[in-house]
PDB file of N, CA and C in Angstrom:
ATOM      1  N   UNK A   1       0.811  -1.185   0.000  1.00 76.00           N
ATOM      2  CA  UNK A   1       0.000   0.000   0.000  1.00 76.00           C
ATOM      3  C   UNK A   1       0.862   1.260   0.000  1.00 76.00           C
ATOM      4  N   UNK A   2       1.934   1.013   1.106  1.00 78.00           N
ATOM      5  CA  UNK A   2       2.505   2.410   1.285  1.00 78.00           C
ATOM      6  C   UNK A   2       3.443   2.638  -0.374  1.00 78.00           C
ATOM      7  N   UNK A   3       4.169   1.627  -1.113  1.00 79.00           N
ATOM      8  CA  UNK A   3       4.886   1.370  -1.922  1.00 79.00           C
ATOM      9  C   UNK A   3       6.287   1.182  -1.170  1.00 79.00           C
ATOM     10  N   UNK A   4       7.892   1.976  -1.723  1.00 81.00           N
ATOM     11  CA  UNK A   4       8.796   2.070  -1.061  1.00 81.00           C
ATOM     12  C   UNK A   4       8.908   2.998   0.083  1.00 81.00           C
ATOM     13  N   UNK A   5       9.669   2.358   1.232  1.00 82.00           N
ATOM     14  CA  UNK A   5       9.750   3.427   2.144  1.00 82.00           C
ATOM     15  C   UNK A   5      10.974   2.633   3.033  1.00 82.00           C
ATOM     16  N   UNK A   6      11.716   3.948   3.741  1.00 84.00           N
ATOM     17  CA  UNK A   6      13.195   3.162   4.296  1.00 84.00           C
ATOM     18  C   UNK A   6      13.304   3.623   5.503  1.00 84.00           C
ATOM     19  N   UNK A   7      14.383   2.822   6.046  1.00 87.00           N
ATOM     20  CA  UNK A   7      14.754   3.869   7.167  1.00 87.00           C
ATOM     21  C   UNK A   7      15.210   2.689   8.061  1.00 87.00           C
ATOM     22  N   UNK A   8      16.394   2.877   9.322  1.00 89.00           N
ATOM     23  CA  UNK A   8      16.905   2.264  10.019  1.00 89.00           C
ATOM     24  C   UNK A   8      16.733   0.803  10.794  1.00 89.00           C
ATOM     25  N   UNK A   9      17.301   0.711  11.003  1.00 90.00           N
ATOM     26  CA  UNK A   9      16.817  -1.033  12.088  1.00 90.00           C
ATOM     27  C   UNK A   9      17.154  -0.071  13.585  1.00 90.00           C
ATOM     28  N   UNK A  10      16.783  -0.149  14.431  1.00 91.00           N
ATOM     29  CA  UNK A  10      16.225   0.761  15.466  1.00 91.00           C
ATOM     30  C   UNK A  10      16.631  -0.520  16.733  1.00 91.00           C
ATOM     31  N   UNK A  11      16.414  -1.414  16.220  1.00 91.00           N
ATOM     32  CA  UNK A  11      16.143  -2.508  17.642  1.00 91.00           C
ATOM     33  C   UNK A  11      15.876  -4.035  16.973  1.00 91.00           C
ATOM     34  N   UNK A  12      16.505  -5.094  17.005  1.00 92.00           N
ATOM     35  CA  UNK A  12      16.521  -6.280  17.037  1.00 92.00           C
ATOM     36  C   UNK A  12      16.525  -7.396  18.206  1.00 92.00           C
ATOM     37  N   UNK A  13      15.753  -8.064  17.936  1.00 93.00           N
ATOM     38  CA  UNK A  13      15.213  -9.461  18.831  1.00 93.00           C
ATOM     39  C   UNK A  13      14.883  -8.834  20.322  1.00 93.00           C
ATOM     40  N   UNK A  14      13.811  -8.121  19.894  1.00 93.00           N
ATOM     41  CA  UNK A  14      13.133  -7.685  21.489  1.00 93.00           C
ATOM     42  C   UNK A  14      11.658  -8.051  21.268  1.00 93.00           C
ATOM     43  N   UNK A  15      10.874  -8.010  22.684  1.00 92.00           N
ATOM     44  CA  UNK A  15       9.934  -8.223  22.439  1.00 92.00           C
ATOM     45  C   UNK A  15       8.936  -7.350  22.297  1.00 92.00           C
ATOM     46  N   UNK A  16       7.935  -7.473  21.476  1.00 85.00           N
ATOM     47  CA  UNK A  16       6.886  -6.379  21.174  1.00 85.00           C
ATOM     48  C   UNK A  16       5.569  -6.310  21.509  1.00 85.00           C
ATOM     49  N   UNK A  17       5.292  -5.397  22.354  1.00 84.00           N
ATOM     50  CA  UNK A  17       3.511  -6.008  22.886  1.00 84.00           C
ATOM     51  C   UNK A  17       3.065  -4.795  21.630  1.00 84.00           C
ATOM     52  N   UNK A  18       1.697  -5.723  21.505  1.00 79.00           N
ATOM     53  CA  UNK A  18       0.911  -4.549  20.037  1.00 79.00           C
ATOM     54  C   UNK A  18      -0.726  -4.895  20.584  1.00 79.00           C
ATOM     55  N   UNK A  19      -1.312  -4.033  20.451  1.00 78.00           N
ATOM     56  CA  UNK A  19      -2.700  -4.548  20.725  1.00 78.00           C
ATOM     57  C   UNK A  19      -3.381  -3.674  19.664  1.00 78.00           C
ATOM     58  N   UNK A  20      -4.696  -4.011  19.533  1.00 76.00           N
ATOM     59  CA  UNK A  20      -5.546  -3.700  18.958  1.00 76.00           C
ATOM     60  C   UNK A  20      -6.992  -3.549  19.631  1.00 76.00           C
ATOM     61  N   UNK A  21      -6.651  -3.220  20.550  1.00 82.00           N
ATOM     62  CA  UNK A  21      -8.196  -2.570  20.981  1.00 82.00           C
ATOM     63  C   UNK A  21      -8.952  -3.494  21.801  1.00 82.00           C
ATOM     64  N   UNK A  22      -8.967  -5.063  21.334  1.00 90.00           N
ATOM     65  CA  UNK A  22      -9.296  -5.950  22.145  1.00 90.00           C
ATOM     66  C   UNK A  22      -8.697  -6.993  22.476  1.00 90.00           C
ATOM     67  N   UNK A  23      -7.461  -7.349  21.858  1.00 90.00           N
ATOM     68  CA  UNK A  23      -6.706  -8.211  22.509  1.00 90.00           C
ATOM     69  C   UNK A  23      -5.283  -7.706  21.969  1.00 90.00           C
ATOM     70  N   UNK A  24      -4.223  -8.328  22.815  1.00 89.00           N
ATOM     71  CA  UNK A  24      -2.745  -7.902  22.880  1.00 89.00           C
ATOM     72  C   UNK A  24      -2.110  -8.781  22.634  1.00 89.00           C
ATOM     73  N   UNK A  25      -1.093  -8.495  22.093  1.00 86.00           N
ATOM     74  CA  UNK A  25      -0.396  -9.522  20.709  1.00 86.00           C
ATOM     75  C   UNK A  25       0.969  -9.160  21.879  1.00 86.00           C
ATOM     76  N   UNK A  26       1.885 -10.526  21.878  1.00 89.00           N
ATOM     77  CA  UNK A  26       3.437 -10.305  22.330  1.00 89.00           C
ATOM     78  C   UNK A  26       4.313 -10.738  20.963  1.00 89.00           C
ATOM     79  N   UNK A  27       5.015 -10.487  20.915  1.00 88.00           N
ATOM     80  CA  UNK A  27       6.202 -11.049  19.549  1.00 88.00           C
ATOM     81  C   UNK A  27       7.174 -10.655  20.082  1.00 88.00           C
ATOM     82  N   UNK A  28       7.898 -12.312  20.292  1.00 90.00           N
ATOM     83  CA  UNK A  28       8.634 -12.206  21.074  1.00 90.00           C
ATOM     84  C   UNK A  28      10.024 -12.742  19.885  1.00 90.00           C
ATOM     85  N   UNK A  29      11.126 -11.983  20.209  1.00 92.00           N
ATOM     86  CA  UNK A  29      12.437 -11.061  19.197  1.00 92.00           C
ATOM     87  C   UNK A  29      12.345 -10.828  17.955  1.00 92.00           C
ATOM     88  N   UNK A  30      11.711 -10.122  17.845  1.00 92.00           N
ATOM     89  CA  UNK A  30      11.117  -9.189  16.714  1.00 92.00           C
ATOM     90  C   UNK A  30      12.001  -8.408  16.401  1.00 92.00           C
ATOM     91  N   UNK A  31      12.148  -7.699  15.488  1.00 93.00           N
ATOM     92  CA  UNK A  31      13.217  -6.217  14.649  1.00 93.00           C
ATOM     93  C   UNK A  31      12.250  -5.158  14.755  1.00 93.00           C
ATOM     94  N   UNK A  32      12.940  -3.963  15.146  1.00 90.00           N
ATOM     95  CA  UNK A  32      12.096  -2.776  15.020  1.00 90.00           C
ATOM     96  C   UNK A  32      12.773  -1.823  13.745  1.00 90.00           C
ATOM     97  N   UNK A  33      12.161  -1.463  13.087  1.00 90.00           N
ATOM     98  CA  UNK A  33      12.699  -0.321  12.397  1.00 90.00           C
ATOM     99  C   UNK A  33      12.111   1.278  12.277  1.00 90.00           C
ATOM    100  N   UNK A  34      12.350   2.628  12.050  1.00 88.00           N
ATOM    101  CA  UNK A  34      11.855   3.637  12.157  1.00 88.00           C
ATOM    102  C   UNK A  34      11.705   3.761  10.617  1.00 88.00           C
ATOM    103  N   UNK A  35      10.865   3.357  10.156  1.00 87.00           N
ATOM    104  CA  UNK A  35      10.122   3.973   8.529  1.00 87.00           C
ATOM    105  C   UNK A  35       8.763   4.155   8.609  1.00 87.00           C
ATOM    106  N   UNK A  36       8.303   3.959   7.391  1.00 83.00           N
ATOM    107  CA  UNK A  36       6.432   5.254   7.756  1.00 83.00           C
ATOM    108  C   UNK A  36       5.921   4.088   6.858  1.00 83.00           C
ATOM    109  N   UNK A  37       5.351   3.213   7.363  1.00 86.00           N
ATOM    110  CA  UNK A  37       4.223   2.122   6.530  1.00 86.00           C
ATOM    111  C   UNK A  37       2.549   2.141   7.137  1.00 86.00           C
ATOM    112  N   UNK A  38       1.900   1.605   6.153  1.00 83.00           N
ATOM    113  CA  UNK A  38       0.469   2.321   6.389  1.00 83.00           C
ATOM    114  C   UNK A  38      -0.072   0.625   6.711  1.00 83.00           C
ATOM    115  N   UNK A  39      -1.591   0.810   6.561  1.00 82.00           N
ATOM    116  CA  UNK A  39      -2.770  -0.969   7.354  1.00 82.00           C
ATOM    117  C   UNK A  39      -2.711  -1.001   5.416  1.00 82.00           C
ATOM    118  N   UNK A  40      -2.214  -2.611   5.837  1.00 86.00           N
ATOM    119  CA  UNK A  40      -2.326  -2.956   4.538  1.00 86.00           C
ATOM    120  C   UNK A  40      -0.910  -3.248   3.903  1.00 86.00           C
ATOM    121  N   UNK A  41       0.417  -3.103   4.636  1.00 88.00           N
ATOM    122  CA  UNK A  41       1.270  -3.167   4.290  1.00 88.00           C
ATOM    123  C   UNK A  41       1.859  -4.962   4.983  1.00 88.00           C
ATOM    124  N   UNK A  42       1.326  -5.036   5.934  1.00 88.00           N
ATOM    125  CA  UNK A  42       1.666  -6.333   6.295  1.00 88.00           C
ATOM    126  C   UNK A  42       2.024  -7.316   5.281  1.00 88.00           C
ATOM    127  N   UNK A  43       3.018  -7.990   5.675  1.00 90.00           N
ATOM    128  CA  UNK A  43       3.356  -9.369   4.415  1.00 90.00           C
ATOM    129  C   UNK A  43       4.462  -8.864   3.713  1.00 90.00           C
ATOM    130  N   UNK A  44       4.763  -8.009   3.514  1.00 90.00           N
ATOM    131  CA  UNK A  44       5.612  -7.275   2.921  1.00 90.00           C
ATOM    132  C   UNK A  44       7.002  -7.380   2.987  1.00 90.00           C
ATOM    133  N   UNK A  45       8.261  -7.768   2.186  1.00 90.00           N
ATOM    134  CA  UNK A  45       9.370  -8.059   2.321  1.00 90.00           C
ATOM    135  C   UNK A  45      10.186  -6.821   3.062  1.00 90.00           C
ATOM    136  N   UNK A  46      11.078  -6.871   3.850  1.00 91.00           N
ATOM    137  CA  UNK A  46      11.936  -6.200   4.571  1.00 91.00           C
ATOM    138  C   UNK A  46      13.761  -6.221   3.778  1.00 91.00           C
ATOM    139  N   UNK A  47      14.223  -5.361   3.052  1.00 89.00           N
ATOM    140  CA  UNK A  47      15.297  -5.807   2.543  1.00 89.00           C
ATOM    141  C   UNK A  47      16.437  -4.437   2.972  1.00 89.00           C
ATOM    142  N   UNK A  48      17.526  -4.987   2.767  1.00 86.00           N
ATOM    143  CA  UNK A  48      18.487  -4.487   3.135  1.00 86.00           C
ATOM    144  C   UNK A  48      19.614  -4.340   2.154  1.00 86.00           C
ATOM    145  N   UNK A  49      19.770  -2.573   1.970  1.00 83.00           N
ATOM    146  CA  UNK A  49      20.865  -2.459   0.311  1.00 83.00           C
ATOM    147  C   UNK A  49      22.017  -2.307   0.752  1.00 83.00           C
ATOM    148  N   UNK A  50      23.087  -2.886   0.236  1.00 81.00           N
ATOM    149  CA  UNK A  50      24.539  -3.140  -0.196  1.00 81.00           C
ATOM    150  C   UNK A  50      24.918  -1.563   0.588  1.00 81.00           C
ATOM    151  N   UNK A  51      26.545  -1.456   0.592  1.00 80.00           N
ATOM    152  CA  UNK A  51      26.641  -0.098   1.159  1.00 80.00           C
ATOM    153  C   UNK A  51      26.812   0.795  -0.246  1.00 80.00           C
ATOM    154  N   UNK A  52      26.863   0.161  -1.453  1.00 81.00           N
ATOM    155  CA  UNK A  52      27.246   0.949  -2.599  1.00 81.00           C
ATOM    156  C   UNK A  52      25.290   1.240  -3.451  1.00 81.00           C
ATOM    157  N   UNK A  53      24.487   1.087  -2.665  1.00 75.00           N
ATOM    158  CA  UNK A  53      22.922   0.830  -2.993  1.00 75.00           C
ATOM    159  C   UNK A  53      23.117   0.196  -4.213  1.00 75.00           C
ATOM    160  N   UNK A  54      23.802  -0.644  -4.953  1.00 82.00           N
ATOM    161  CA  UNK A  54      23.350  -1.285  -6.366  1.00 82.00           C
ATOM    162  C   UNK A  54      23.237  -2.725  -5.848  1.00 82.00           C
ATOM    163  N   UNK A  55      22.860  -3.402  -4.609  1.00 83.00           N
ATOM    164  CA  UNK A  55      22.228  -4.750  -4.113  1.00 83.00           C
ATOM    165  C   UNK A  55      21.224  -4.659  -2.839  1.00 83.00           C
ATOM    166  N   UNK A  56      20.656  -5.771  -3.262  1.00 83.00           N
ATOM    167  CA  UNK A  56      19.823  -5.789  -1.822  1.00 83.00           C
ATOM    168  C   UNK A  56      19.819  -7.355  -1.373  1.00 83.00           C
ATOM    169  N   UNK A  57      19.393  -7.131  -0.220  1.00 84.00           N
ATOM    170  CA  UNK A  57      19.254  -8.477   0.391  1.00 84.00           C
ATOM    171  C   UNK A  57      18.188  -8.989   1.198  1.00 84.00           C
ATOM    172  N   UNK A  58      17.067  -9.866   1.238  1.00 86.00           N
ATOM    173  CA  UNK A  58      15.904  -9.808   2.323  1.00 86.00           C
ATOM    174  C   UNK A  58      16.561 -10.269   3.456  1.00 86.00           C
ATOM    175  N   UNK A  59      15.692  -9.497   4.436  1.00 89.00           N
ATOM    176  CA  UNK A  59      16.416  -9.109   5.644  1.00 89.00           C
ATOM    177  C   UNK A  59      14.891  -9.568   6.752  1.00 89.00           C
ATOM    178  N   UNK A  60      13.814 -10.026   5.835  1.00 91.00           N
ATOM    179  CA  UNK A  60      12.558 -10.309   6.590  1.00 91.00           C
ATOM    180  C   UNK A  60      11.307  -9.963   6.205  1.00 91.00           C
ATOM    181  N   UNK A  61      10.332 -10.291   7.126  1.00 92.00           N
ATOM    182  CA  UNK A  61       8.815  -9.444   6.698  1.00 92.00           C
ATOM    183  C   UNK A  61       8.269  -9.022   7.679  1.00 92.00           C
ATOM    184  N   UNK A  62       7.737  -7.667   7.385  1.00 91.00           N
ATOM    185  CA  UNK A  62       6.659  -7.022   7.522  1.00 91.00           C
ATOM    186  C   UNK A  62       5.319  -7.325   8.225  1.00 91.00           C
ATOM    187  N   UNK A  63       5.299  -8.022   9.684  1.00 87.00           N
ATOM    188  CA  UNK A  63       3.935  -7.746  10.268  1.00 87.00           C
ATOM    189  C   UNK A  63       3.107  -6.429  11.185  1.00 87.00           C
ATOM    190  N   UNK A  64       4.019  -5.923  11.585  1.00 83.00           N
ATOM    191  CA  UNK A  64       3.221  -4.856  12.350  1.00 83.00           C
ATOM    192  C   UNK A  64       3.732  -3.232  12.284  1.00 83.00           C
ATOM    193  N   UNK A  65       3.396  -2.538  13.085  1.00 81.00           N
ATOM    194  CA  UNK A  65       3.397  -1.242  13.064  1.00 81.00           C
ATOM    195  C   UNK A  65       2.804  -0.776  13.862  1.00 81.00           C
ATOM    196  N   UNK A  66       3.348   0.665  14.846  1.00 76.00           N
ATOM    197  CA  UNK A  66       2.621   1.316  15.907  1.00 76.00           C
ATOM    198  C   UNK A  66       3.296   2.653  15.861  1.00 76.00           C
ATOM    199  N   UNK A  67       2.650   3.535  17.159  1.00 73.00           N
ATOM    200  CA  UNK A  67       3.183   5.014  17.173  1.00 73.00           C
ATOM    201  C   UNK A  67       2.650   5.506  16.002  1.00 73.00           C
ATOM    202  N   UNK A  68       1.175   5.810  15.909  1.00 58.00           N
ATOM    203  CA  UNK A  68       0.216   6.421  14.655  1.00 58.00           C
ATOM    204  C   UNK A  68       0.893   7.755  14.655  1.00 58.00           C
ATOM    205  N   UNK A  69       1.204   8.072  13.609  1.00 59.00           N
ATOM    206  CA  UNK A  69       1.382   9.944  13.530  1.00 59.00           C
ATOM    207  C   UNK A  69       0.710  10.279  11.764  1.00 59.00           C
ATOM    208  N   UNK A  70      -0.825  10.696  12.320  1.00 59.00           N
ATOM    209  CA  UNK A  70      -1.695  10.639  11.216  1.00 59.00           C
ATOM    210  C   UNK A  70      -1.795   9.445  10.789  1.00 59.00           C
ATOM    211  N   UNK A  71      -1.799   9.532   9.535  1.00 60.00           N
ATOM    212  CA  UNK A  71      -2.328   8.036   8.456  1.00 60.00           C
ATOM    213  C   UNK A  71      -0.754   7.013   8.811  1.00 60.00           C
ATOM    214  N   UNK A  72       0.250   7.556   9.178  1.00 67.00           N
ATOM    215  CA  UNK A  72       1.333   6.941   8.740  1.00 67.00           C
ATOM    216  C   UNK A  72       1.667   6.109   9.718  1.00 67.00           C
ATOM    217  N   UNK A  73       2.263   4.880   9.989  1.00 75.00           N
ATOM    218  CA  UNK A  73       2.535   4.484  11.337  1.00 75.00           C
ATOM    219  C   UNK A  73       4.325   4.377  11.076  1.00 75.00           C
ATOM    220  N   UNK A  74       4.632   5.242  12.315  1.00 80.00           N
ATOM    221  CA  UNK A  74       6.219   5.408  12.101  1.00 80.00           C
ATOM    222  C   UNK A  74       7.138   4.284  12.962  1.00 80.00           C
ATOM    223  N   UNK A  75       6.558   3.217  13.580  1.00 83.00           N
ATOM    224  CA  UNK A  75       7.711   2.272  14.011  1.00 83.00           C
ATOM    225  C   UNK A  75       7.357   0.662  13.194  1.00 83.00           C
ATOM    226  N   UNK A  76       8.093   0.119  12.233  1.00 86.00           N
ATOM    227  CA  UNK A  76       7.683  -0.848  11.704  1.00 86.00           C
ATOM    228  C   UNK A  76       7.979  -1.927  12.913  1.00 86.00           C
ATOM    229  N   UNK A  77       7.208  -3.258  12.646  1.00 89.00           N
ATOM    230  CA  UNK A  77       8.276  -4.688  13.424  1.00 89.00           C
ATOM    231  C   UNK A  77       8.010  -5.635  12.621  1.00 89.00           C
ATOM    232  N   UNK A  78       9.187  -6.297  12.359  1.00 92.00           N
ATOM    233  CA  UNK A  78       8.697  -7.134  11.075  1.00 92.00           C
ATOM    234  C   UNK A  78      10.079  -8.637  11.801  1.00 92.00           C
ATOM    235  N   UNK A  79       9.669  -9.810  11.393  1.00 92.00           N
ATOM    236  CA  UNK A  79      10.563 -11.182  11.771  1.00 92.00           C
ATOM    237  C   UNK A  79      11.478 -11.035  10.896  1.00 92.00           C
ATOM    238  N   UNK A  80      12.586 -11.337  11.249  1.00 90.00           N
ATOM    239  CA  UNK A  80      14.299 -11.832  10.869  1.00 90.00           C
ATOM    240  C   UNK A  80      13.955 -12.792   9.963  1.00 90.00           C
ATOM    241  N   UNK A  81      14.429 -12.449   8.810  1.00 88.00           N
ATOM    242  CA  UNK A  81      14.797 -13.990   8.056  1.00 88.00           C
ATOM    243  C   UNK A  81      15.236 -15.160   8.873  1.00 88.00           C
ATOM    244  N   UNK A  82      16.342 -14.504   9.688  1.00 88.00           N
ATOM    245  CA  UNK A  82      16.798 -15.520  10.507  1.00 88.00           C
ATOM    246  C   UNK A  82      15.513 -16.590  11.512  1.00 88.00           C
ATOM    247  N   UNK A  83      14.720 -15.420  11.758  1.00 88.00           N
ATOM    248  CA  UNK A  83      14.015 -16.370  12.962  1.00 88.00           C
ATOM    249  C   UNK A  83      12.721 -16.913  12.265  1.00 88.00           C
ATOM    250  N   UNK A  84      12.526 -16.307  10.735  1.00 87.00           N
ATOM    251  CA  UNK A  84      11.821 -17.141   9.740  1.00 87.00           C
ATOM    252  C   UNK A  84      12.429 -18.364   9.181  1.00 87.00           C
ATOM    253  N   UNK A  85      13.690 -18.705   9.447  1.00 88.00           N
ATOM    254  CA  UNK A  85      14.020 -19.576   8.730  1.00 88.00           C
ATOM    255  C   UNK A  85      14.095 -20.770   9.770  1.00 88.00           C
ATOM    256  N   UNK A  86      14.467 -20.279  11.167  1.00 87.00           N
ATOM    257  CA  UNK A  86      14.652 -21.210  12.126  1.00 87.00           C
ATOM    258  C   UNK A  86      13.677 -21.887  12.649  1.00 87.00           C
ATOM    259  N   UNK A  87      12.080 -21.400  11.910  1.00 86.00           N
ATOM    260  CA  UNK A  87      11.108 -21.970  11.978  1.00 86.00           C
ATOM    261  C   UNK A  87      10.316 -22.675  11.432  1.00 86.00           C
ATOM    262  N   UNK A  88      10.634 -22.371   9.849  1.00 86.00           N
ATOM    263  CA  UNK A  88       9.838 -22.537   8.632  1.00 86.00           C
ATOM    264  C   UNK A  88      11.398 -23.809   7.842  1.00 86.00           C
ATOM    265  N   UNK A  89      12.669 -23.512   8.359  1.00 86.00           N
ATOM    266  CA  UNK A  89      13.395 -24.261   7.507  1.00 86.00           C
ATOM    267  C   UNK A  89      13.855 -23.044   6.547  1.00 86.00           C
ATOM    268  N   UNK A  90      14.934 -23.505   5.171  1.00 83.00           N
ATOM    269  CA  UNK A  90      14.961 -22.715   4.829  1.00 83.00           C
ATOM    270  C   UNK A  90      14.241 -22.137   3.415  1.00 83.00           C
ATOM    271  N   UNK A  91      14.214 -20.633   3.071  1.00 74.00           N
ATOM    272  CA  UNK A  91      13.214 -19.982   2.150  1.00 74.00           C
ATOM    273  C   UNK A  91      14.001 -20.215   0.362  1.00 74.00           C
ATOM    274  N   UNK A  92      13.148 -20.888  -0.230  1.00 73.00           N
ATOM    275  CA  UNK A  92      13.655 -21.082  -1.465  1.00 73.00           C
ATOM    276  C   UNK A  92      13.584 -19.673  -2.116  1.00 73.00           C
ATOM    277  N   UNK A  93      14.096 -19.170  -2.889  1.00 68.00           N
ATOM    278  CA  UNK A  93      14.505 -17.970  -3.737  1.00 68.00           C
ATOM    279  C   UNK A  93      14.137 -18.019  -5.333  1.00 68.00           C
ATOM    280  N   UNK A  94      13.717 -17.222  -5.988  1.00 67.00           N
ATOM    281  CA  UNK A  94      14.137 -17.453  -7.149  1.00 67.00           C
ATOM    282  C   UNK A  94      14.475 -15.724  -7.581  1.00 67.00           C
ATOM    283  N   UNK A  95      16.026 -16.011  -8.331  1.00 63.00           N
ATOM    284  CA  UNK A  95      16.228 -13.944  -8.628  1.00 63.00           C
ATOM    285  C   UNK A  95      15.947 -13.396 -10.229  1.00 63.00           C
ATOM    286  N   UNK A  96      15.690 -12.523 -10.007  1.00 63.00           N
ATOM    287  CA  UNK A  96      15.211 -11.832 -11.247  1.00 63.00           C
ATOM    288  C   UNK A  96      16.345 -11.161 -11.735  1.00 63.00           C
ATOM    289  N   UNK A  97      16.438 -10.728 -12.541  1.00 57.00           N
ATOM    290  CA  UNK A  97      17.978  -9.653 -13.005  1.00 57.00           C
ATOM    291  C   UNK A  97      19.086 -10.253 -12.753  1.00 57.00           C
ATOM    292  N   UNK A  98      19.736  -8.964 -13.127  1.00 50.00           N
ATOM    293  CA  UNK A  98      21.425  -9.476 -12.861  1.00 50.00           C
ATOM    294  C   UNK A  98      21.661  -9.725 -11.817  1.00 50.00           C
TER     295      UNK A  98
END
């Protein structure tokens, strides 16, 4: 929804309480990052560019978001590849381009 949007890793493998009004969610070592993603962005790949920006790398996904400022929600939390993989096994790939 939001399209691209960036911004730091803020906090890794902590835990995150999130609620929604009627029940409260824990996620426990989660990644925090400070970028501006909107409802509807969930699912969404988390990647991480090279220091020269001509690569990237997935770095995770995209479930939550809090700290509303207007439409935008400015603290992402999204799972580690790592702690996706240590659960799921590992993620088959297929790359596009060079």
């Amino acid at each position: 929804r939001t399209g691209w949007t960036y911004g730091p890793v803020t906090q890794s493998c902590v835990t995150e309480q999130v609620s929604n009004g009627y029940v409260t969610y824990y996620f426990i070592c989660a990644d925090e990052a400070a970028m501006g993603v909107n409802h509807g962005d969930s699912g969404s790949g988390v990647f991480v560019y090279g220091a020269a920006g001509d690569t990237a790398s997935l770095a995770g996904q995209l479930f939550a978001g809090y700290n509303s400022n207007g439409q935008m929600l400015t603290v992402t939390i999204f799972a580690s590849l790592n702690n996706i993989q240590s659960e799921f096994g590992l993620i088959p790939a297929t790359l596009y381009g060079n």
